[in-house]
mmCIF file of C-alpha atoms in Angstrom:
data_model
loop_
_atom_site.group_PDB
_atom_site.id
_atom_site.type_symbol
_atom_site.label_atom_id
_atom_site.label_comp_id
_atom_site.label_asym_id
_atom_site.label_seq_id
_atom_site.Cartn_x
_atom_site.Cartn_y
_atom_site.Cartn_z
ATOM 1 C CA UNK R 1 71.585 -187.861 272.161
ATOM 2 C CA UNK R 2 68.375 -186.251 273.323
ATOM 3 C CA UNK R 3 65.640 -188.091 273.911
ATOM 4 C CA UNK R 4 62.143 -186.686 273.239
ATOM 5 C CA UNK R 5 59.428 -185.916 276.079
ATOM 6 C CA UNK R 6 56.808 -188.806 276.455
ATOM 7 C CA UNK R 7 53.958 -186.077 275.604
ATOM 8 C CA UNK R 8 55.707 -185.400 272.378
ATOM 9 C CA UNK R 9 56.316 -189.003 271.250
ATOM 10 C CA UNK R 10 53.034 -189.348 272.051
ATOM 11 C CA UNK R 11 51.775 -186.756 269.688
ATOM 12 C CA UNK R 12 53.778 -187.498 267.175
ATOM 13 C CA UNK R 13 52.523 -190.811 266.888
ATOM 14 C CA UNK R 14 48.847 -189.922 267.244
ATOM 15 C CA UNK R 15 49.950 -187.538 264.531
ATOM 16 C CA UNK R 16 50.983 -190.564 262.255
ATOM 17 C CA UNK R 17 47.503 -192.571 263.129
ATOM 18 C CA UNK R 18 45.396 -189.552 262.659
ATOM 19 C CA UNK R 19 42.619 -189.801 259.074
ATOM 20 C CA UNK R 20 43.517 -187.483 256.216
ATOM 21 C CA UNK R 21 40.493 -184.384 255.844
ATOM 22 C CA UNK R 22 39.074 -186.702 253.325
ATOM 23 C CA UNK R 23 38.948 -190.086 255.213
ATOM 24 C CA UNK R 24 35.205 -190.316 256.392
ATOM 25 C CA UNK R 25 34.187 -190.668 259.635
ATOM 26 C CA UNK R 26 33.342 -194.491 259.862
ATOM 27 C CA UNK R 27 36.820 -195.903 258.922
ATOM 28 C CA UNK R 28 37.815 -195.383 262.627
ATOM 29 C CA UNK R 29 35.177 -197.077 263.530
ATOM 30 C CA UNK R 30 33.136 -200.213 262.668
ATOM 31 C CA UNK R 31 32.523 -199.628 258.829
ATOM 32 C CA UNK R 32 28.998 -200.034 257.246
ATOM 33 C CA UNK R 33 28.171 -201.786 254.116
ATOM 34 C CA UNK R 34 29.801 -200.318 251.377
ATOM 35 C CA UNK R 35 28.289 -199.349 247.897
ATOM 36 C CA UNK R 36 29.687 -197.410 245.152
ATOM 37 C CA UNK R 37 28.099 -194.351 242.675
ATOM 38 C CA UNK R 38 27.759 -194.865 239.383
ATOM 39 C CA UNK R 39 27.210 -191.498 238.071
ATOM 40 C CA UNK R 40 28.344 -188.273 239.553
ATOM 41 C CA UNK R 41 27.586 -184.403 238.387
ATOM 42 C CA UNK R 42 30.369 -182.321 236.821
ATOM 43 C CA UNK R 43 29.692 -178.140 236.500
ATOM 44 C CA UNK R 44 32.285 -177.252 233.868
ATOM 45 C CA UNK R 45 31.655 -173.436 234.010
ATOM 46 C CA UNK R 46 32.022 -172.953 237.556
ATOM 47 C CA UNK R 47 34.656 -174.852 239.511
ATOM 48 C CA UNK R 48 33.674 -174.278 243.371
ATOM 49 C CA UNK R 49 29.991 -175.299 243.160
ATOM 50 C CA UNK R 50 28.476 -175.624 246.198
ATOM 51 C CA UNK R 51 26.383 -178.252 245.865
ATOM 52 C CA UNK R 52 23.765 -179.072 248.801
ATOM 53 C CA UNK R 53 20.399 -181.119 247.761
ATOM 54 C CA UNK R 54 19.332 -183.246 244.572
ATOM 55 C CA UNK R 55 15.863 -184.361 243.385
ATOM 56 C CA UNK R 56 15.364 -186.950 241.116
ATOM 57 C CA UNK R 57 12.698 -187.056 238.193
ATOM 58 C CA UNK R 58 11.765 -189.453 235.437
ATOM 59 C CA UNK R 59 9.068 -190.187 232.615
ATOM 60 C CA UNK R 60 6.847 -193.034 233.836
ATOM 61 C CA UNK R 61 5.785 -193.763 230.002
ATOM 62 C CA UNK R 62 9.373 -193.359 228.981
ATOM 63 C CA UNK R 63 12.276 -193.716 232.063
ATOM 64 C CA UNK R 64 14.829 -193.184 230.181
ATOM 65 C CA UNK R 65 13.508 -189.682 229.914
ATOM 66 C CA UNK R 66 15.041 -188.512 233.000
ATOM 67 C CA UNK R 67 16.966 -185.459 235.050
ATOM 68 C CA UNK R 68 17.904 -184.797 238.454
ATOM 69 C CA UNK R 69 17.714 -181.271 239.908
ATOM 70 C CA UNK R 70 20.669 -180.020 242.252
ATOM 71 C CA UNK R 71 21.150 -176.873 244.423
ATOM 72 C CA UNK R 72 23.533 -174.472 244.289
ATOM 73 C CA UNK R 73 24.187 -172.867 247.395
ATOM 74 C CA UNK R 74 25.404 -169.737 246.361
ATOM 75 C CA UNK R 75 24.421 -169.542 242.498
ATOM 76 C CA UNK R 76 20.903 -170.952 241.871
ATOM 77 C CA UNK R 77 19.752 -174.442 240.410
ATOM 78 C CA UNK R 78 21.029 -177.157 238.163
ATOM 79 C CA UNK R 79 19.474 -179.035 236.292
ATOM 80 C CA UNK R 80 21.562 -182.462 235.293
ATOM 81 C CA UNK R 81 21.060 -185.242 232.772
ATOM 82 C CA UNK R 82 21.381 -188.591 234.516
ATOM 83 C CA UNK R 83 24.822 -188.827 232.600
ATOM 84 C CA UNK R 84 25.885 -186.205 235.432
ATOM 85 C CA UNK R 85 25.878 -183.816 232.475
ATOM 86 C CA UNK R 86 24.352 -179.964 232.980
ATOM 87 C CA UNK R 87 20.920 -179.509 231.184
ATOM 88 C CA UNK R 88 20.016 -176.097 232.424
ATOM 89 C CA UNK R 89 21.037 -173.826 234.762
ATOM 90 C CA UNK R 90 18.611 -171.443 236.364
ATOM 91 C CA UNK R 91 20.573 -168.461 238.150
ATOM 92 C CA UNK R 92 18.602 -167.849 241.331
ATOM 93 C CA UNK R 93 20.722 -166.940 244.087
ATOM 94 C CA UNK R 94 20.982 -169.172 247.476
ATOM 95 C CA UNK R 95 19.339 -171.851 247.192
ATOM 96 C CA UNK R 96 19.297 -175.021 249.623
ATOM 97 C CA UNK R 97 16.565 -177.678 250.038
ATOM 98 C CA UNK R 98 14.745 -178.830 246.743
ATOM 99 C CA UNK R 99 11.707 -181.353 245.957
ATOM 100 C CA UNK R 100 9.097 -181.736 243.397
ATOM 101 C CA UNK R 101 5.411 -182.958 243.252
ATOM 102 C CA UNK R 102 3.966 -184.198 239.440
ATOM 103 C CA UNK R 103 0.901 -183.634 238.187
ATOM 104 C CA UNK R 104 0.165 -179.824 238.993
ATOM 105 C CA UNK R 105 -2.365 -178.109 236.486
ATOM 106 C CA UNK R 106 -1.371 -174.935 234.645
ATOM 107 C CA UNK R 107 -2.764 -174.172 231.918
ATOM 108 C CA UNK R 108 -4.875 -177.557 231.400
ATOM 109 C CA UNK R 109 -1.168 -179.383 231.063
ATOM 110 C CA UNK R 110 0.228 -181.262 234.064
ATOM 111 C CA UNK R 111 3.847 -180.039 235.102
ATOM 112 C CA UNK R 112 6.328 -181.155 237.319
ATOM 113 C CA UNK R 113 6.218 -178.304 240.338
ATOM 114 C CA UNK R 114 9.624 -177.647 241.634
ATOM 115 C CA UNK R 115 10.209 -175.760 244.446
ATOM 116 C CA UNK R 116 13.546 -174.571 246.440
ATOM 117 C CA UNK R 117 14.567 -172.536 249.665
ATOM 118 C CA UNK R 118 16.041 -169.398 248.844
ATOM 119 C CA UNK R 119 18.271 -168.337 251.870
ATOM 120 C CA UNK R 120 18.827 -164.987 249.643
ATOM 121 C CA UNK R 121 15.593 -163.956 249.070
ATOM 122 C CA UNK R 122 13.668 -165.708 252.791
ATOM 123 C CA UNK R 123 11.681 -167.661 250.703
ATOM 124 C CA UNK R 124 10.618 -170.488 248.937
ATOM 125 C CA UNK R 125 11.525 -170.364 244.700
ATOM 126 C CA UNK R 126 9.136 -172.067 242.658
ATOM 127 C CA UNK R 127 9.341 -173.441 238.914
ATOM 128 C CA UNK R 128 7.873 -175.629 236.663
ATOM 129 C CA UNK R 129 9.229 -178.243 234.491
ATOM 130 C CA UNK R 130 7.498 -179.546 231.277
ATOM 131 C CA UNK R 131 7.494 -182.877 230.733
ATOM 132 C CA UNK R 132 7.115 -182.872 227.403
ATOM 133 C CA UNK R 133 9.974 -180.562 226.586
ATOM 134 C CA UNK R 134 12.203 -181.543 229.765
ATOM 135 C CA UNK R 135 12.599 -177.809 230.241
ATOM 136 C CA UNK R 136 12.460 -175.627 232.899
ATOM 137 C CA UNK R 137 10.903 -172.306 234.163
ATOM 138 C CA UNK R 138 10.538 -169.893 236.968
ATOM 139 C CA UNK R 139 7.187 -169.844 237.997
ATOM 140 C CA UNK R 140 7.436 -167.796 240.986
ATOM 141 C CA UNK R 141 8.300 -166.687 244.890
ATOM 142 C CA UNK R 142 6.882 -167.598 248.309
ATOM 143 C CA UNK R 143 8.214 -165.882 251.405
ATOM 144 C CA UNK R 144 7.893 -167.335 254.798
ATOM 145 C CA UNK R 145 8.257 -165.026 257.159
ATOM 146 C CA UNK R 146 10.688 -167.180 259.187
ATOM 147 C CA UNK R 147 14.153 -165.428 258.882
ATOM 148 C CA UNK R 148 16.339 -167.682 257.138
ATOM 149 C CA UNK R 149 14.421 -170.797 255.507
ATOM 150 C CA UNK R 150 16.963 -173.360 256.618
ATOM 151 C CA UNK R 151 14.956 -176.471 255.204
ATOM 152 C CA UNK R 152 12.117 -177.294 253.000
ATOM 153 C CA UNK R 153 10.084 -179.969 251.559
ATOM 154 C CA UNK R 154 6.470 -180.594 249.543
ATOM 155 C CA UNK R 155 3.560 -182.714 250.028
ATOM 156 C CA UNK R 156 0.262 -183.546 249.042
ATOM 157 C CA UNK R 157 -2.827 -184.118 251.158
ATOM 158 C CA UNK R 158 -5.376 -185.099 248.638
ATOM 159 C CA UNK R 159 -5.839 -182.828 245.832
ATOM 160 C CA UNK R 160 -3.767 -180.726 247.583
ATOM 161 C CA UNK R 161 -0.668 -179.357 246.822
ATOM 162 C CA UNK R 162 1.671 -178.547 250.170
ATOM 163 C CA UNK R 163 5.200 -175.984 250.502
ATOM 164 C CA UNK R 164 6.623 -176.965 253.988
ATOM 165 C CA UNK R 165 9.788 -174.881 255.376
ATOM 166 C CA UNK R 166 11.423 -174.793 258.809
ATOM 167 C CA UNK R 167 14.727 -172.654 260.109
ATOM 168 C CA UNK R 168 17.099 -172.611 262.503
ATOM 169 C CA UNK R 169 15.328 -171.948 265.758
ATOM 170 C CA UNK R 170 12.654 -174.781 265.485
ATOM 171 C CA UNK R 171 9.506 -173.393 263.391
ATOM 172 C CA UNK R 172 7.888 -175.287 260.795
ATOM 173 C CA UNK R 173 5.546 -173.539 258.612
ATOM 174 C CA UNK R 174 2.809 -175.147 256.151
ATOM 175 C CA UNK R 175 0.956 -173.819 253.061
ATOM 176 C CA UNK R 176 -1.635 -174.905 251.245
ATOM 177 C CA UNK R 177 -0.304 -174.025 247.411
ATOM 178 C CA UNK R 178 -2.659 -173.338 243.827
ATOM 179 C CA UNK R 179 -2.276 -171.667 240.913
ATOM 180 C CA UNK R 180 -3.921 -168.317 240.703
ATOM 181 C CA UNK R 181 -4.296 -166.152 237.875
ATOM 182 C CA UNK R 182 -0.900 -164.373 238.121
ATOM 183 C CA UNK R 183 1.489 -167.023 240.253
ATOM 184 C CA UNK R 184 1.576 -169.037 243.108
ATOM 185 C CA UNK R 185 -1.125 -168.468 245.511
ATOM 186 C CA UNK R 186 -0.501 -170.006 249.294
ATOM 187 C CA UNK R 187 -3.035 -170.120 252.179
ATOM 188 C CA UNK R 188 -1.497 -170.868 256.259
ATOM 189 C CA UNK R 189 -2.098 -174.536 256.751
ATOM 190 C CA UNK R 190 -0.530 -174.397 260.114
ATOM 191 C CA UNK R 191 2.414 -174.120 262.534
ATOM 192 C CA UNK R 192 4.854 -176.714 264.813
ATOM 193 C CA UNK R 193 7.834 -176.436 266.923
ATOM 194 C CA UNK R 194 11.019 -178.493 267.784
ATOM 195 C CA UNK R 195 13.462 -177.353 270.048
ATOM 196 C CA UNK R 196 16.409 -177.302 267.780
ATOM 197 C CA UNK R 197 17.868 -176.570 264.346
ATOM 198 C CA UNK R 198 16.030 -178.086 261.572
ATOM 199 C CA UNK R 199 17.072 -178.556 257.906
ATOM 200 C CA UNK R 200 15.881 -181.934 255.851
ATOM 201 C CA UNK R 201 12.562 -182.939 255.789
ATOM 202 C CA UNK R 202 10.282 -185.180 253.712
ATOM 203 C CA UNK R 203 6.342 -186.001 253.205
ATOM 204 C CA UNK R 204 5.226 -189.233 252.993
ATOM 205 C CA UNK R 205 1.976 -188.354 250.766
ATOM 206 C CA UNK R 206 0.873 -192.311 251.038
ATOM 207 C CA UNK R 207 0.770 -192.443 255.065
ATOM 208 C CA UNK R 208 -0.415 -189.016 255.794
ATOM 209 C CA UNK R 209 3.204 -188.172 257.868
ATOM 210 C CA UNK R 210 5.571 -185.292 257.843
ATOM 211 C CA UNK R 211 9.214 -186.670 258.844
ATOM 212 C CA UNK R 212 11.655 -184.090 259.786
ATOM 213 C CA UNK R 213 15.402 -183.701 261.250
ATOM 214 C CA UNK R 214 16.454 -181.854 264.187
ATOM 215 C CA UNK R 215 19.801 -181.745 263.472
ATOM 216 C CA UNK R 216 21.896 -182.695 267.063
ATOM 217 C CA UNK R 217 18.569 -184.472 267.913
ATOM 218 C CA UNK R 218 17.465 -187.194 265.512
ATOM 219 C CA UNK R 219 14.193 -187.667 263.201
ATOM 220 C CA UNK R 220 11.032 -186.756 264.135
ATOM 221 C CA UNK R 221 7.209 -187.350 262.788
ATOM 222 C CA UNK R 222 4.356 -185.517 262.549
ATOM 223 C CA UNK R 223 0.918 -186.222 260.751
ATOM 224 C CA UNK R 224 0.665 -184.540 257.890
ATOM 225 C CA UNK R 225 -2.815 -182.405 258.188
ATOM 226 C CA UNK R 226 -2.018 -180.277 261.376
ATOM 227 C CA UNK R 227 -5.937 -180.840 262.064
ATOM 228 C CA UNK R 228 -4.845 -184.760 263.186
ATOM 229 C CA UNK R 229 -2.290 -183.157 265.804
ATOM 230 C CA UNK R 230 0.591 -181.137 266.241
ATOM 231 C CA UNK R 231 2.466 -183.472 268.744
ATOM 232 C CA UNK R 232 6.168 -184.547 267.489
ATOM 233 C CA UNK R 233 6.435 -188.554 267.835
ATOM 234 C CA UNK R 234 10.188 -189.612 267.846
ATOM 235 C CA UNK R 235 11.437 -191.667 265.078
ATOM 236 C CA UNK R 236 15.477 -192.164 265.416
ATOM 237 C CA UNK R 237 17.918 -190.453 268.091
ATOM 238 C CA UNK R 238 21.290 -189.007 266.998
ATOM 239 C CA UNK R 239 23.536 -191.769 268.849
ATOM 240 C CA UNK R 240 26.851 -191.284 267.236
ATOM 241 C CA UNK R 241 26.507 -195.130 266.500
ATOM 242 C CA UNK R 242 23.780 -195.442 263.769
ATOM 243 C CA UNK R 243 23.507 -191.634 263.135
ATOM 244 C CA UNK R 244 25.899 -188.986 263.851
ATOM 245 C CA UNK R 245 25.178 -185.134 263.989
ATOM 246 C CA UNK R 246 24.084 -183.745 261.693
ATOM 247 C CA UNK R 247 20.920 -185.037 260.943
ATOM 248 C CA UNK R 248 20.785 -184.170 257.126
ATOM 249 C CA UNK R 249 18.588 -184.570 254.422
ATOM 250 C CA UNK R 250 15.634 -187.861 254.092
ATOM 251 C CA UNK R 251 13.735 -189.408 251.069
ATOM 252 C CA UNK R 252 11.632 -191.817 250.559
ATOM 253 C CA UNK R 253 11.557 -195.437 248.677
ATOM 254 C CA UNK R 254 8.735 -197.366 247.464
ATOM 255 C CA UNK R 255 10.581 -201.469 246.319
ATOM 256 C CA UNK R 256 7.668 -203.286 245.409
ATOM 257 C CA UNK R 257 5.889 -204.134 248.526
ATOM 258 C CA UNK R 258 8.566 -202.643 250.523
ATOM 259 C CA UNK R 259 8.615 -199.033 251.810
ATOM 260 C CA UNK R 260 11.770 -197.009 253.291
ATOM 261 C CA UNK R 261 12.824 -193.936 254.567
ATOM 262 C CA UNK R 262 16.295 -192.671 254.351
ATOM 263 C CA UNK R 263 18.539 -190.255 256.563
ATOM 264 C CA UNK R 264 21.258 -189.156 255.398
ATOM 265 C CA UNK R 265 23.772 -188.631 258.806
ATOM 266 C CA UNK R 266 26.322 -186.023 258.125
ATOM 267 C CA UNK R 267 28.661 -186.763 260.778
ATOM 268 C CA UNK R 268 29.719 -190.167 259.638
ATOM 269 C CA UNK R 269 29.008 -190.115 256.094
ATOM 270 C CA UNK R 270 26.554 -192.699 256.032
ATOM 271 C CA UNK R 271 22.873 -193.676 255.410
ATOM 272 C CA UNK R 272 20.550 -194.670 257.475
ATOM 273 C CA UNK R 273 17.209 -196.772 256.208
ATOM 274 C CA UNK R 274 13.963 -197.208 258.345
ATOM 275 C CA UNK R 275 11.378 -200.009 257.026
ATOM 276 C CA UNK R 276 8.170 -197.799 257.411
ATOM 277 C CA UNK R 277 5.272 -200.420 257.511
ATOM 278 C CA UNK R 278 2.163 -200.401 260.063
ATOM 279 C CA UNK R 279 2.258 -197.126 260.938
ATOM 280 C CA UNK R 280 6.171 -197.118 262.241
ATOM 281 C CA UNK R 281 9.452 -197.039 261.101
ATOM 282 C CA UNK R 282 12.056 -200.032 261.745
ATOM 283 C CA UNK R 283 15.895 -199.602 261.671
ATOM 284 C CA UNK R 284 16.982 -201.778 259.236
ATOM 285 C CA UNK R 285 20.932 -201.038 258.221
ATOM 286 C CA UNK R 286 23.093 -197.978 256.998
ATOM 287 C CA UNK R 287 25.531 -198.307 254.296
ATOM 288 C CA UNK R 288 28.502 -195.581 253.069
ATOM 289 C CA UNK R 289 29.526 -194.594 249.218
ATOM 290 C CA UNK R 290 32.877 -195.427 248.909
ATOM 291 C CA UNK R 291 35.827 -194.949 245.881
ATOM 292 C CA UNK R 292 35.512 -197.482 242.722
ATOM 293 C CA UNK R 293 37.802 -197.134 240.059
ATOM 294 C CA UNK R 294 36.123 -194.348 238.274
ATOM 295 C CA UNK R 295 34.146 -192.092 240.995
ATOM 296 C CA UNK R 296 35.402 -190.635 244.330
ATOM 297 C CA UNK R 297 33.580 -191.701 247.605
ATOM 298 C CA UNK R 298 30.700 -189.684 249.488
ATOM 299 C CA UNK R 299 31.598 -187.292 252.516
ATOM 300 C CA UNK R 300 30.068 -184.790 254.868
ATOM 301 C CA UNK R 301 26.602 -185.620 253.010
ATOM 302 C CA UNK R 302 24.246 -183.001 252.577
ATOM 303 C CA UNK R 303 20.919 -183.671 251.148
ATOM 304 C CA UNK R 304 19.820 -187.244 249.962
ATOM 305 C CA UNK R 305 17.136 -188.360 247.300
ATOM 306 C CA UNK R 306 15.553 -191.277 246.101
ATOM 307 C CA UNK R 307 13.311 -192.477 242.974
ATOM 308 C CA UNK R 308 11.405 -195.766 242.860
ATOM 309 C CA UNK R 309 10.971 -197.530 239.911
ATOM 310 C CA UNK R 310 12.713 -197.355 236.758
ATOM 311 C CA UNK R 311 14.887 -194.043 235.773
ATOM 312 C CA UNK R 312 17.520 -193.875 233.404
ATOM 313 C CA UNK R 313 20.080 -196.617 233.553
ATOM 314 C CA UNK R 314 18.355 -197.633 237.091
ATOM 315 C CA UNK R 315 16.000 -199.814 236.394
ATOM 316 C CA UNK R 316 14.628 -200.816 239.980
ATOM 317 C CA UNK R 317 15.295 -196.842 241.179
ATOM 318 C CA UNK R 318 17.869 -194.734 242.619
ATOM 319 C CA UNK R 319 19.471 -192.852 245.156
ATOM 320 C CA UNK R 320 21.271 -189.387 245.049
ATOM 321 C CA UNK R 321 22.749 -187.674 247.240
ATOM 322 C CA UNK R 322 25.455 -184.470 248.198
ATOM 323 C CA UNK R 323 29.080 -185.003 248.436
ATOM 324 C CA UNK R 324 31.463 -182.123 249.655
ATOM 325 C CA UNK R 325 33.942 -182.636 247.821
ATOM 326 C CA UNK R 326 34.615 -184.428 244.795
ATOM 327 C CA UNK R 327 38.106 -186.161 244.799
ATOM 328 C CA UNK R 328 40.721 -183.370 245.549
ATOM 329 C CA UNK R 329 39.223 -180.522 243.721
ATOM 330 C CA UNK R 330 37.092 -177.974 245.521
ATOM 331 C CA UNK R 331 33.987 -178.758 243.858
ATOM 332 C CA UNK R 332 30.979 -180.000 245.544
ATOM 333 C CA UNK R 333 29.018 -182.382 243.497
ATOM 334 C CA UNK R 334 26.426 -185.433 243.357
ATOM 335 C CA UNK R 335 26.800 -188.940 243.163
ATOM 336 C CA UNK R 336 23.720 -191.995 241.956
ATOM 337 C CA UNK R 337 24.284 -195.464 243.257
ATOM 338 C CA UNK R 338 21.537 -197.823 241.849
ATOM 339 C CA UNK R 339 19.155 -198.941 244.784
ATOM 340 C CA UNK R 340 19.722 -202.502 243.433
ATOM 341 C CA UNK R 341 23.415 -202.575 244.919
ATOM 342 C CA UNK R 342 21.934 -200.779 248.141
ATOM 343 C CA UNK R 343 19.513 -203.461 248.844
ATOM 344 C CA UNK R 344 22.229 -206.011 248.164
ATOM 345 C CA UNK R 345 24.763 -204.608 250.439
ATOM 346 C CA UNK R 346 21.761 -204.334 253.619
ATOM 347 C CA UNK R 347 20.592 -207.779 252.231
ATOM 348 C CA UNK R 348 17.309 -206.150 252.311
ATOM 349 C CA UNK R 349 14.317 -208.328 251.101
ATOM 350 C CA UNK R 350 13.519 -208.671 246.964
ATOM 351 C CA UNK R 351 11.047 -206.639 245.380
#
């Protein structure tokens, strides 16, 4: 009988050990907290969508009066009931990072502004949603003479409405953004610089701060009016023990008194939360989305979102977020867990 080479046992058996494609990261490893979704999207007239960030609105006289917007990487944006069910669909090409702002004037009525990268078009999409009707429209098109606008995110500053995009190489442009008489209208706010790739980012409209993600880096602040300073303070490494490249997409949480920031870290599937009080942010626990009976767990995450307060069947808020692939098929979706089971699972203080 032959016997085998050492080498080849060997790699047979590290073969054997090795995770499937759709274990995550953190099962070789010492495993967050786990929590599990309770509603995911479904596309049924396109089976490969390729999902990549969500945004999550609701009706502060009525939350049950709620939809979540979602990306399309390839075909344009969706816009879900919080059943995971399609509302509308709004074909715009490449789209990547989305957010919102409430409250923007046109035409005497407030409307939820909407606005999206287009990788397509090297811009910045823009639409409005009514909430009266829960319907949405195109409103119009930004470029930002950047190349490719990897990353994007919106602000206020006051009255003031803000776009913010960044790419690849580092840049991060600001606008100041009004209505004119025939679209959007956008004046140069200003102009930073990180050394890396950049993609999620998020404004903190309360504090006055800019967060954003350098991917192989970690998170990084900035003050919101570029007249306070352009200087990049350091808010979390990439460690490979709390987060793991890529730095992805961040949100932020208002619980009662409480106040969070989220980063979503791509390379282990799992979410990070920061307590931001006092002018700082303090680690405070990551958890993972994992398989229940009836939804599949959360890998490779994209973009992240959450909602405080009441929306939908969440009534303490919510948090959505990419998945890559949903179960075994080749769709890319989104899942909600209810922040209530989040906060559980970090045993993270009461409201």
């Amino acid at each position: 009988m032959r016997t085998a080479p050492i080498a080849s046992l060997l790699a047979t058996l590290l073969a054997g050990c090795a995770p499937t494609p759709l274990d995550p990261p953190w099962r070789l490893g010492e495993a967050p907290p786990i929590v599990n979704a309770s509603v995911e999207t479904f596309v049924t007239t396109d089976p490969t969508v390729d999902a990549d960030d969500p945004a999550l609105w609701a009706d502060p006289a009525d939350p049950s009066r709620a939809v979540m917007f979602g990306t399309d990487k390839t075909d344009g944006l969706y816009v879900h009931n919080l059943d995971g069910s399609v509302r509308q669909f709004l074909p715009s090409g490449p789209l990547n990072n989305v957010d919102t702002r409430p409250g923007f004037v046109i035409d005497g009525r407030p409307q939820l502004l909407v606005a999206a990268t287009n990788d397509g078009r090297l811009g910045i999409n823009l639409y409005l949603f009514d909430p009266a009707t829960l319907e949405t429209r195109d409103w119009g098109f930004v470029p930002t003479d950047m190349g490719e606008p990897y990353g994007s995110c919106m602000g206020k500053l006051g009255d003031e409405y803000l776009l913010i995009a960044n790419n690849k190489l580092g840049d991060i442009k600001q606008w100041r953004l009004r209505a004119g008489a025939s679209g959007p209208e956008v004046t140069m706010m200003g102009i930073r610089k990180l050394g890396g790739q950049l993609e999620g980012c998020v404004v903190d409209d309360m504090a006055g701060v800019l967060y954003v993600g350098e991917e192989d880096v970690g998170v990084w602040r900035f003050p919101l009016d570029p007249a306070q300073g352009t200087q990049a303070m350091p808010v979390a490494k990439v460690d490979g023990v709390r987060i793991t490249a890529d730095v992805e997409g961040m949100t932020i949480l208002q619980d009662g008194a409480n106040r969070y920031l989220i980063v979503s870290s791509q390379g282990d599937s799992t979410f990070n939360i920061f307590r931001i009080a006092q002018g700082s942010e303090t680690y405070v626990g990551r958890f993972a989305v994992d398989d229940s009976a009836a939804i599949d767990r959360v890998t490779a995450t994209d973009g992240v979102d959450a909602f405080s307060g009441p929306i939908g069947p969440f009534p303490e808020g919510a948090v959505a977020m990419h998945d890559d692939r949903d179960g075994a098929g080749p769709q890319q979706n989104f899942k909600i867990v209810d922040w209530r089971d989040i906060r559980a699972a970090l045993k993270l203080p009461p409201r």
